[in-house]
Coordinates of C-alpha atoms and ligand atoms in Angstrom, one line a residue:
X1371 CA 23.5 -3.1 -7.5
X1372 CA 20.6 -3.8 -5.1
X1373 CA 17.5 -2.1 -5.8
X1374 CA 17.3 1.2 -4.1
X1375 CA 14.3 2.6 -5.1
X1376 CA 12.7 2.5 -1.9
X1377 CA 15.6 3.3 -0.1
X1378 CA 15.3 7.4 -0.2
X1379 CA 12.0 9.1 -2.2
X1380 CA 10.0 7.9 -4.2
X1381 CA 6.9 8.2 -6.3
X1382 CA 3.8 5.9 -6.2
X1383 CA 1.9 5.5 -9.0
X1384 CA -1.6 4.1 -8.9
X1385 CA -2.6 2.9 -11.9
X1386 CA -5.9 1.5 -9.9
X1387 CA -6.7 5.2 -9.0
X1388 CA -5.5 6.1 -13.1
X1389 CA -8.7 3.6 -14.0
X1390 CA -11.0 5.2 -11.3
X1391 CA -10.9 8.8 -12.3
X1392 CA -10.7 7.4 -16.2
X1393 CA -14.2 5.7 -15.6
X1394 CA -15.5 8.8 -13.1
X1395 CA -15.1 10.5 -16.0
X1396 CA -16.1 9.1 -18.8
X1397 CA -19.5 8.7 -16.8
X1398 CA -19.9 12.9 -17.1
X1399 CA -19.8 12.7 -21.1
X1400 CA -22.9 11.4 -23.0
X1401 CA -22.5 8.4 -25.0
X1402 CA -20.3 8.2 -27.9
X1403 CA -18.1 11.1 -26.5
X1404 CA -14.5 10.4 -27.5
X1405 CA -12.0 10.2 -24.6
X1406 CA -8.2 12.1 -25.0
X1407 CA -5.8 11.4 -22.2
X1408 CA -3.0 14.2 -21.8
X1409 CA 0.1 12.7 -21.2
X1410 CA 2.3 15.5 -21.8
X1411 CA 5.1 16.7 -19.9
X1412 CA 5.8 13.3 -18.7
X1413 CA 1.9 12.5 -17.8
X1414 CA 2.4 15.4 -15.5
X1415 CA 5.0 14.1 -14.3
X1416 CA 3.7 10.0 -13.6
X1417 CA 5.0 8.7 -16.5
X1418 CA 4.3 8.8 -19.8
X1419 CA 4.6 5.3 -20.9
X1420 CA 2.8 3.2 -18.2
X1421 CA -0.1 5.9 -18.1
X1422 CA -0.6 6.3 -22.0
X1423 CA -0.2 2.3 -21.8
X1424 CA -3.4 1.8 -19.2
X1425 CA -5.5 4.4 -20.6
X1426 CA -5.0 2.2 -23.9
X1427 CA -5.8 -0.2 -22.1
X1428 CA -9.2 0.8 -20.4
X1429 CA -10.2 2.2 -23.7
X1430 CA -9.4 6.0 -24.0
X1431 CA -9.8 7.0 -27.8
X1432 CA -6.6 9.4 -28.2
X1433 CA -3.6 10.2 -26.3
X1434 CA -2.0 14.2 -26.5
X1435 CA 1.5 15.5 -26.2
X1436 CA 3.5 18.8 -26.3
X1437 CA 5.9 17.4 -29.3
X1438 CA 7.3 14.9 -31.3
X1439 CA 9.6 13.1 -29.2
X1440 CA 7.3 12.7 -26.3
X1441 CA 4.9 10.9 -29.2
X1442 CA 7.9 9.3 -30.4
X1443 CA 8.8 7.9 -26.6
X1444 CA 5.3 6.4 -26.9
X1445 CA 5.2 4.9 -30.3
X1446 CA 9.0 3.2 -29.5
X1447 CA 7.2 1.6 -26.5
X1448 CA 4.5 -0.2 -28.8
X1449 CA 1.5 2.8 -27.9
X1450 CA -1.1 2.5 -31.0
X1451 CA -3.5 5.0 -29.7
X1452 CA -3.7 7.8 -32.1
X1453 CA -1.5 10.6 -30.5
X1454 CA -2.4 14.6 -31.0
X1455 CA 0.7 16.4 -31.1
X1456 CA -0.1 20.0 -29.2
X1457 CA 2.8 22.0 -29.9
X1458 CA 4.7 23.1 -33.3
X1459 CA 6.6 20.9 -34.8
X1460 CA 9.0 22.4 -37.1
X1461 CA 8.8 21.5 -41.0
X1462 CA 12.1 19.5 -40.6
X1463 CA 10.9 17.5 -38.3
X1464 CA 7.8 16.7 -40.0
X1465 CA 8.9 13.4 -42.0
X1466 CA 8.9 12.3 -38.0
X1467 CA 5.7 12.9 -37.9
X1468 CA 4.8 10.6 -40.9
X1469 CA 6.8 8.0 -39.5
X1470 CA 5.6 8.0 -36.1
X1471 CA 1.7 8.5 -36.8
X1472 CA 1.2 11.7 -35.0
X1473 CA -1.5 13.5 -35.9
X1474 CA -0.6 17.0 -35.7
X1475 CA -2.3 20.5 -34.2
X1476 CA -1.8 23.3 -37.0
X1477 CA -2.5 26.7 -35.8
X1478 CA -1.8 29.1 -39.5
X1479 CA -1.9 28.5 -42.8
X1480 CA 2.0 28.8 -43.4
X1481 CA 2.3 25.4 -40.9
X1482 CA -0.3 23.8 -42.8
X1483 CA 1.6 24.5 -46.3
X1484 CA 5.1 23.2 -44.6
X1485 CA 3.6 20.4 -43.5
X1486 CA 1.3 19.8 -46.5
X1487 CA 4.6 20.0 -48.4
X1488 CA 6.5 17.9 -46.5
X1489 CA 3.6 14.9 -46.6
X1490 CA 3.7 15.3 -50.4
X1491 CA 7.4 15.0 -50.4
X1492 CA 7.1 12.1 -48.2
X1493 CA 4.2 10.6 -50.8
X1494 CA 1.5 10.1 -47.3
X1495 CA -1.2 12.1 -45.9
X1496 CA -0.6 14.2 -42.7
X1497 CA -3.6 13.9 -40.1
X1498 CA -4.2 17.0 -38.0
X1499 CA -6.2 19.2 -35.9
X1500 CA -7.0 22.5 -36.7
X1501 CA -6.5 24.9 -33.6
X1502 CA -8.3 27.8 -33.0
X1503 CA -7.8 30.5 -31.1
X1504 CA -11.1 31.9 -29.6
X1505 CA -9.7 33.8 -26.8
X1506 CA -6.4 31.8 -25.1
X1507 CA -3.8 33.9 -27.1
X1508 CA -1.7 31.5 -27.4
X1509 CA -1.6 29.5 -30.7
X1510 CA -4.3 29.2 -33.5
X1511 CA -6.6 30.9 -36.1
X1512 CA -7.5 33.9 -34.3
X1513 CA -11.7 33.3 -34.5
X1514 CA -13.1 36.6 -33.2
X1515 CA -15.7 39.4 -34.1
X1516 CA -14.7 41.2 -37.2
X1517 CA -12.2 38.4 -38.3
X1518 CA -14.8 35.6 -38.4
X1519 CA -14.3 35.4 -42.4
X1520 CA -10.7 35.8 -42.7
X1521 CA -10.2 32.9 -40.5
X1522 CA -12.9 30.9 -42.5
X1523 CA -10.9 31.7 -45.7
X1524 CA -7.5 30.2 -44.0
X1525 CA -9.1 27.6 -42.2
X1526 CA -10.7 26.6 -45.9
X1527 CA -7.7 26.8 -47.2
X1528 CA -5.5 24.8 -45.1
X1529 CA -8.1 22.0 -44.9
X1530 CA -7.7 21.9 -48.9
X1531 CA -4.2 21.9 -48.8
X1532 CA -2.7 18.1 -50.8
X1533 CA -1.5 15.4 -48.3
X1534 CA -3.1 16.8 -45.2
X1535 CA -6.3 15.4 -44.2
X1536 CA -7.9 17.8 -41.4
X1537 CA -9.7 15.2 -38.7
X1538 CA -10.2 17.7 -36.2
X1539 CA -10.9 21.5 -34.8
X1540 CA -10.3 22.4 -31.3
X1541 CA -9.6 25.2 -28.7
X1542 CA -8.5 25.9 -25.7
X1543 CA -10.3 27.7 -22.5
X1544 CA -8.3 30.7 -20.9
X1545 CA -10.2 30.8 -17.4
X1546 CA -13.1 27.2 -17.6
X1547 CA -12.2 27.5 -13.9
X1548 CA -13.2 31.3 -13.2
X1549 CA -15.3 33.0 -15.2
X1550 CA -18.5 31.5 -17.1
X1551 CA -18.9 34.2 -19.2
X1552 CA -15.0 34.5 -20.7
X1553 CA -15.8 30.6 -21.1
X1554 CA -18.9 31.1 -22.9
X1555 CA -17.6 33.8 -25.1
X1556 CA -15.3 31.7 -26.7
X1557 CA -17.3 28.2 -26.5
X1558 CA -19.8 30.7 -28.6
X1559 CA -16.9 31.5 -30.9
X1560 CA -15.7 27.8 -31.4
X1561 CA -19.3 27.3 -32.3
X1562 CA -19.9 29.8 -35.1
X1563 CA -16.8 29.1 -36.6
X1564 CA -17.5 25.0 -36.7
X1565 CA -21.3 26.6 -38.0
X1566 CA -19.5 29.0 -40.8
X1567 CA -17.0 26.1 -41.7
X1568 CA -20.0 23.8 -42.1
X1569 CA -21.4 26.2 -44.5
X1570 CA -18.5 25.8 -46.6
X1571 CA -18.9 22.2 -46.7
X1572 CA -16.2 21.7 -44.3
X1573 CA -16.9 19.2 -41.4
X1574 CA -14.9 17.8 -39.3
X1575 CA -15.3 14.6 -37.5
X1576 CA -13.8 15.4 -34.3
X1577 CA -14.4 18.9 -32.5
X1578 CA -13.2 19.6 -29.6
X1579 CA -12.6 22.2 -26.3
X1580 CA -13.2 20.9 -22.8
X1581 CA -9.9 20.4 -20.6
X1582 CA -10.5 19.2 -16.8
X1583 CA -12.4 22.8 -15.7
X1584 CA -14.6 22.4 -18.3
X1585 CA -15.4 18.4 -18.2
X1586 CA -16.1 19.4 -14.4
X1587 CA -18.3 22.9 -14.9
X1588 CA -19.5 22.5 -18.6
X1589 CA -21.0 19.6 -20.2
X1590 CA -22.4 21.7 -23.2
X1591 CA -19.2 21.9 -24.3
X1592 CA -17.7 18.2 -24.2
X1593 CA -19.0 18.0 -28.2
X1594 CA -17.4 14.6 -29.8
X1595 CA -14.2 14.4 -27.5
X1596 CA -12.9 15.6 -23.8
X1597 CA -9.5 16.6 -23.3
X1598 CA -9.1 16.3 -19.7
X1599 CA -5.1 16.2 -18.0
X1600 CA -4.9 16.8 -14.4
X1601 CA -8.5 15.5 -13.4
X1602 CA -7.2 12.5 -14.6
X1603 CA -4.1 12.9 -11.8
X1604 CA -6.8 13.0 -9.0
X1605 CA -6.1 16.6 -8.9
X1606 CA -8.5 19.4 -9.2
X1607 CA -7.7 22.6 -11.5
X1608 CA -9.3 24.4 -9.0
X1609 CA -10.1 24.3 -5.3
X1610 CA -13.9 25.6 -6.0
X1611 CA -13.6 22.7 -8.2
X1612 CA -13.6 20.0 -6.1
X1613 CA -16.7 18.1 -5.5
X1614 CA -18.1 18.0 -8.5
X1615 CA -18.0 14.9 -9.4
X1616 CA -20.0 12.6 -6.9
X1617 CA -17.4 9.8 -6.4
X1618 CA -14.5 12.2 -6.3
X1619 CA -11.1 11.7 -7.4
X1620 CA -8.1 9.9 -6.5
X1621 CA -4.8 11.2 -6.8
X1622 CA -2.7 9.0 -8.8
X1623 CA 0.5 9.7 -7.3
X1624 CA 1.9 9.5 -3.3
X1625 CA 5.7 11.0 -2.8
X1626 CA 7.2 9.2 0.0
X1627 CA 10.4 9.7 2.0
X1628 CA 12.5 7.0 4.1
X1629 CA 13.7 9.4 7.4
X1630 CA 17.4 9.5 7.3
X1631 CA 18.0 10.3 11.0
X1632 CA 15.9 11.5 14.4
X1633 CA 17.8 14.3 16.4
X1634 CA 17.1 15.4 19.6
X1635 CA 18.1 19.0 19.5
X1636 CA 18.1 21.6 22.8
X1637 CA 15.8 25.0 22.8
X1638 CA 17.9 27.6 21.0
X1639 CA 19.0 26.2 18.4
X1640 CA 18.6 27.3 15.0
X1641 CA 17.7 25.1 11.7
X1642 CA 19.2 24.7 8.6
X1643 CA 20.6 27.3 5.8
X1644 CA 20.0 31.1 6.5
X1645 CA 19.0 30.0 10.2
X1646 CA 15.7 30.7 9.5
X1647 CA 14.1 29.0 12.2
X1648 CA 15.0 28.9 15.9
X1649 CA 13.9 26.2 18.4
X1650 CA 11.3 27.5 21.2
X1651 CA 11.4 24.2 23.2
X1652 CA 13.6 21.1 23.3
X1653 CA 12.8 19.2 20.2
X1654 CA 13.2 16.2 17.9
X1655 CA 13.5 16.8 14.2
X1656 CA 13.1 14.2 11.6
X1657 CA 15.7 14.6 8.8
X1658 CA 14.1 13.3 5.8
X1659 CA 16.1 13.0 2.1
X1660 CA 13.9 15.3 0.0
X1661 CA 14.8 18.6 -1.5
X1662 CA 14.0 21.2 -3.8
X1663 CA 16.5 18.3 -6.4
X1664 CA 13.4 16.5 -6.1
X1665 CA 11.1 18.8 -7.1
X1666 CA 10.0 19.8 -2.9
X1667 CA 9.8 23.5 -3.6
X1668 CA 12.1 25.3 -1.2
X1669 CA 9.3 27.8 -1.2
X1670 CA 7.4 24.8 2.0
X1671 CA 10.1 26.2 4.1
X1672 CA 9.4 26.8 7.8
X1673 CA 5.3 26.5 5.8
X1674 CA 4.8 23.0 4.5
X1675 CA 3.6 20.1 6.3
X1676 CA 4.5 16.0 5.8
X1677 CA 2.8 13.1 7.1
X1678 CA 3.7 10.3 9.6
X1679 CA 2.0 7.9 11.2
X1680 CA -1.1 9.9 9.8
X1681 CA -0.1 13.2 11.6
X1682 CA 1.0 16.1 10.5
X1683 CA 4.3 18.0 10.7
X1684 CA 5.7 20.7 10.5
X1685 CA 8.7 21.7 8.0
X1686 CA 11.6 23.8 10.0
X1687 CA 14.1 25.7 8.7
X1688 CA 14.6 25.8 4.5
X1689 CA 14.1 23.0 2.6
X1690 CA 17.7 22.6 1.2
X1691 CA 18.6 20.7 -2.2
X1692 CA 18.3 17.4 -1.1
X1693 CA 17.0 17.3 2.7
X1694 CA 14.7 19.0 5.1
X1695 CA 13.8 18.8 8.6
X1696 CA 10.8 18.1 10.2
X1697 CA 9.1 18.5 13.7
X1698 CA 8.4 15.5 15.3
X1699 CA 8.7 16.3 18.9
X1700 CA 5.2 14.9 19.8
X1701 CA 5.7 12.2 17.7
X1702 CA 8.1 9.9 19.9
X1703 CA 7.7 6.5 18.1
X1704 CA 9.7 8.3 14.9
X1705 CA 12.6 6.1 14.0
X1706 CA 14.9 6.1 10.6
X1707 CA 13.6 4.0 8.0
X1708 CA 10.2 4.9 8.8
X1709 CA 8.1 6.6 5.5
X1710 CA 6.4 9.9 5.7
X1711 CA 4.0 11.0 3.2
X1712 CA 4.7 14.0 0.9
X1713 CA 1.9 14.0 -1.1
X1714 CA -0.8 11.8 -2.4
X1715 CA -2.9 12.2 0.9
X1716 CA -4.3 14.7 3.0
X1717 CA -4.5 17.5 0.4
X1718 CA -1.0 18.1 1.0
X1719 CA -0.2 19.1 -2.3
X1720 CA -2.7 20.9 -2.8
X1721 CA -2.1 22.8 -0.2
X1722 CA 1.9 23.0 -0.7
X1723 CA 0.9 24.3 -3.7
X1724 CA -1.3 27.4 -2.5
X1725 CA 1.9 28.0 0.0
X1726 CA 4.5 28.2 -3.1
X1727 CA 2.3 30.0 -5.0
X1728 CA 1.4 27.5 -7.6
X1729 CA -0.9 25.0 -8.4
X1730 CA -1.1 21.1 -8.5
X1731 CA -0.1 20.8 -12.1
X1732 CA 3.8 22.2 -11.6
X1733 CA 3.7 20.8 -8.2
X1734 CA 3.5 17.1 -10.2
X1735 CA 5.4 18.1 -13.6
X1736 CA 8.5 18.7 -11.2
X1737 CA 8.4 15.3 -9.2
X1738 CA 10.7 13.3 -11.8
X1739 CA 14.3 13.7 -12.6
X1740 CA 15.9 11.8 -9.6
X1741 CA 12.5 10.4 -8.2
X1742 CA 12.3 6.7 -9.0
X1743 CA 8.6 5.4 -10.2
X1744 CA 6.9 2.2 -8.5
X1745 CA 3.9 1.6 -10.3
X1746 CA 0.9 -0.4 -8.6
X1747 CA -1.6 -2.2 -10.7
X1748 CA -4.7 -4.1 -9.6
X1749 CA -3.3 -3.2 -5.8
X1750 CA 0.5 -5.0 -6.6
Ligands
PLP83 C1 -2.7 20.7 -21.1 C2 -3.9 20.8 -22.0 C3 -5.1 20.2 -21.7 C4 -5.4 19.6 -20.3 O1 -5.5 20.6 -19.4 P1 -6.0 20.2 -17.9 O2 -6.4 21.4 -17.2 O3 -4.9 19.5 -17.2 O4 -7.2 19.2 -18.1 C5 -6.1 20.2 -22.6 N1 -5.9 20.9 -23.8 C6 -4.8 21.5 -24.2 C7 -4.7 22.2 -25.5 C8 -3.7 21.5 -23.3 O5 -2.6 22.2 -23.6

């Protein structure tokens, strides 16, 4: 079959612009400050494989996932980085672990003794992570004011359990990109409870807490290792974000669509499912092959914006499941085959995102299951 990738949409994939906002920012974080690339979910959606691949290659020091079989994608595809798994894996699946060098997050003491048991079993040491929760509710030692020594006991516990060797302690902000004070609060807890471990005789070599907001807003807390996903994309966790950074960020990824067909249609006439949208003056509408099956949330109808020839227009009517129409009437030169942007420029999905009421990261996570991937390197 002849190569269609270009034919309908497709996704861009910079890998020039991956190695910019890699360098941007590992020039926020002091010397010696480790460097973990997330690449779950896909690499938020890019890719996993090629991305964890070029962030080996410009030198990151650990990669992260959601679970094993996104680590296992990466290991069967020859990555040697060390790989932090985020999410529980189950004791079953822990000999996978083992095999596939994946060092794992542990968030109680009963995980640590299945695991511990399993690495015994398996005769190998399990490397992991301990999580804490200062304040995400979500997964982890619960480190908070009355429970500071009840945690300490687990945490001691777990990091003498046989066959696990603890590298690691981390957390996880709530709200890095809102308030300073919630942030604080539990960089504070993070830090007693690395202080109280210490006075154990518990050390770890690699602590950790700062995601994108944080490597942005808070270099006190970068400590031996960032964490940073979607900065990484080109895309900001946060509006108030942006700017931050002196040389700014480049998105990674540009969505393109080849326009199926230009229509002249009279005043009157109504557009698309639900007729939603009704023609005020005699128009020409670009029918382009991207839909909500692509991850274009039908939520840009009659709302979003696309590009061509560097102007903007106008979405009319509901995005269906695999096409939507566009206003091009003041854009005569439109012709089929020509390529309008999605995203990747312009802010477009950032702003797309603030219409469907969501933000960047789900916008990318969803571009994927029937969008082909070109990726560019060193501009080919
Ligand atoms: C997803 C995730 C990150 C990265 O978050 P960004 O906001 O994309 O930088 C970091 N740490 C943990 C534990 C995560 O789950």
């Amino acid at each position: 079959m002849m190569d269609t990738t270009q034919m309908r949409t497709w996704a861009e994939i910079s890998l020039d612009n991956l190695a910019h906002n890699y360098r941007t920012l590992r020039a926020l974080t002091p010397r010696g400050c480790k460097f973990l690339g997330l690449v779950k979910a896909n690499a938020y959606g890019h890719g996993a494989v090629p991305v964890a691949k070029k962030l080996e290659e410009l030198g990151a020091d650990m990669l992260a996932v959601a679970c094993l079989d996104e680590a296992a994608q990466l290991r069967d595809a020859g990555v040697s980085l060390p790989i932090l798994c985020l999410g529980q894996t189950p004791p079953e699946l822990a000999a996978g672990l083992l095999e596939y060098d994946v060092t794992q997050a542990v968030p109680d003491l009963e995980t640590g003794e299945a695991l511990s048991a399993a690495a015994q079993a398996a005769g190998k040491t399990l490397t992991i992570h301990v999580k804490l929760d200062t304040g995400m509710t979500r997964l982890g030692f619960q480190w908070r004011e009355g429970n500071e020594a009840a945690a300490a006991d687990q945490i001691a516990r777990l990091c003498a359990l046989p066959g696990l060797e603890a590298e690691g302690m981390f957390t996880h902000f709530a709200d890095a990109d809102g308030s300073e004070e919630y942030t604080m609060l539990q960089f504070t807890r993070f830090l007693d409870a690395k202080q109280a471990l210490e006075n154990r005789g518990i050390r770890f070599k690699i602590s950790h807490c700062a995601a994108s907001a944080a490597v942005l807003s808070y270099p006190c807390t970068h400590m031996d290792m960032i964490r940073p996903g979607i900065v990484l994309y080109g895309y900001y966790p946060a509006p108030e974000l942006e700017g931050l950074d002196g040389p700014g960020l480049l998105p990674v990824m540009e969505v393109k669509s080849r326009v199926y067909a230009v229509r002249d249609v009279p005043a009157g006439t109504c557009v698309s499912y639900g007729r939603t949208h009704t023609l005020e003056r005699d128009s020409r509408l670009a029918v382009l092959p991207i839909g909500y099956g692509d991850g274009f949330p039908r939520l840009l109808s009659n709302r979003g914006q696309v590009l061509l020839y560097g102007r903007r227009c106008p979405i009319v009517g509901r995005v269906c499941m695999d096409m939507c129409m566009v206003d091009v009437t003041d854009l005569p030169q439109v012709r089929p085959g020509d390529v309008a942007i999605i995203y990747g420029q312009d802010g477009l999905l950032d702003e797309d995102a603030a219409i469907a009421g969501t933000i960047p990261y789900e916008l990318l996570c969803d571009v994927g299951r029937r969008v082909p991937h070109v990726y560019l390197d060193s501009g080919k």
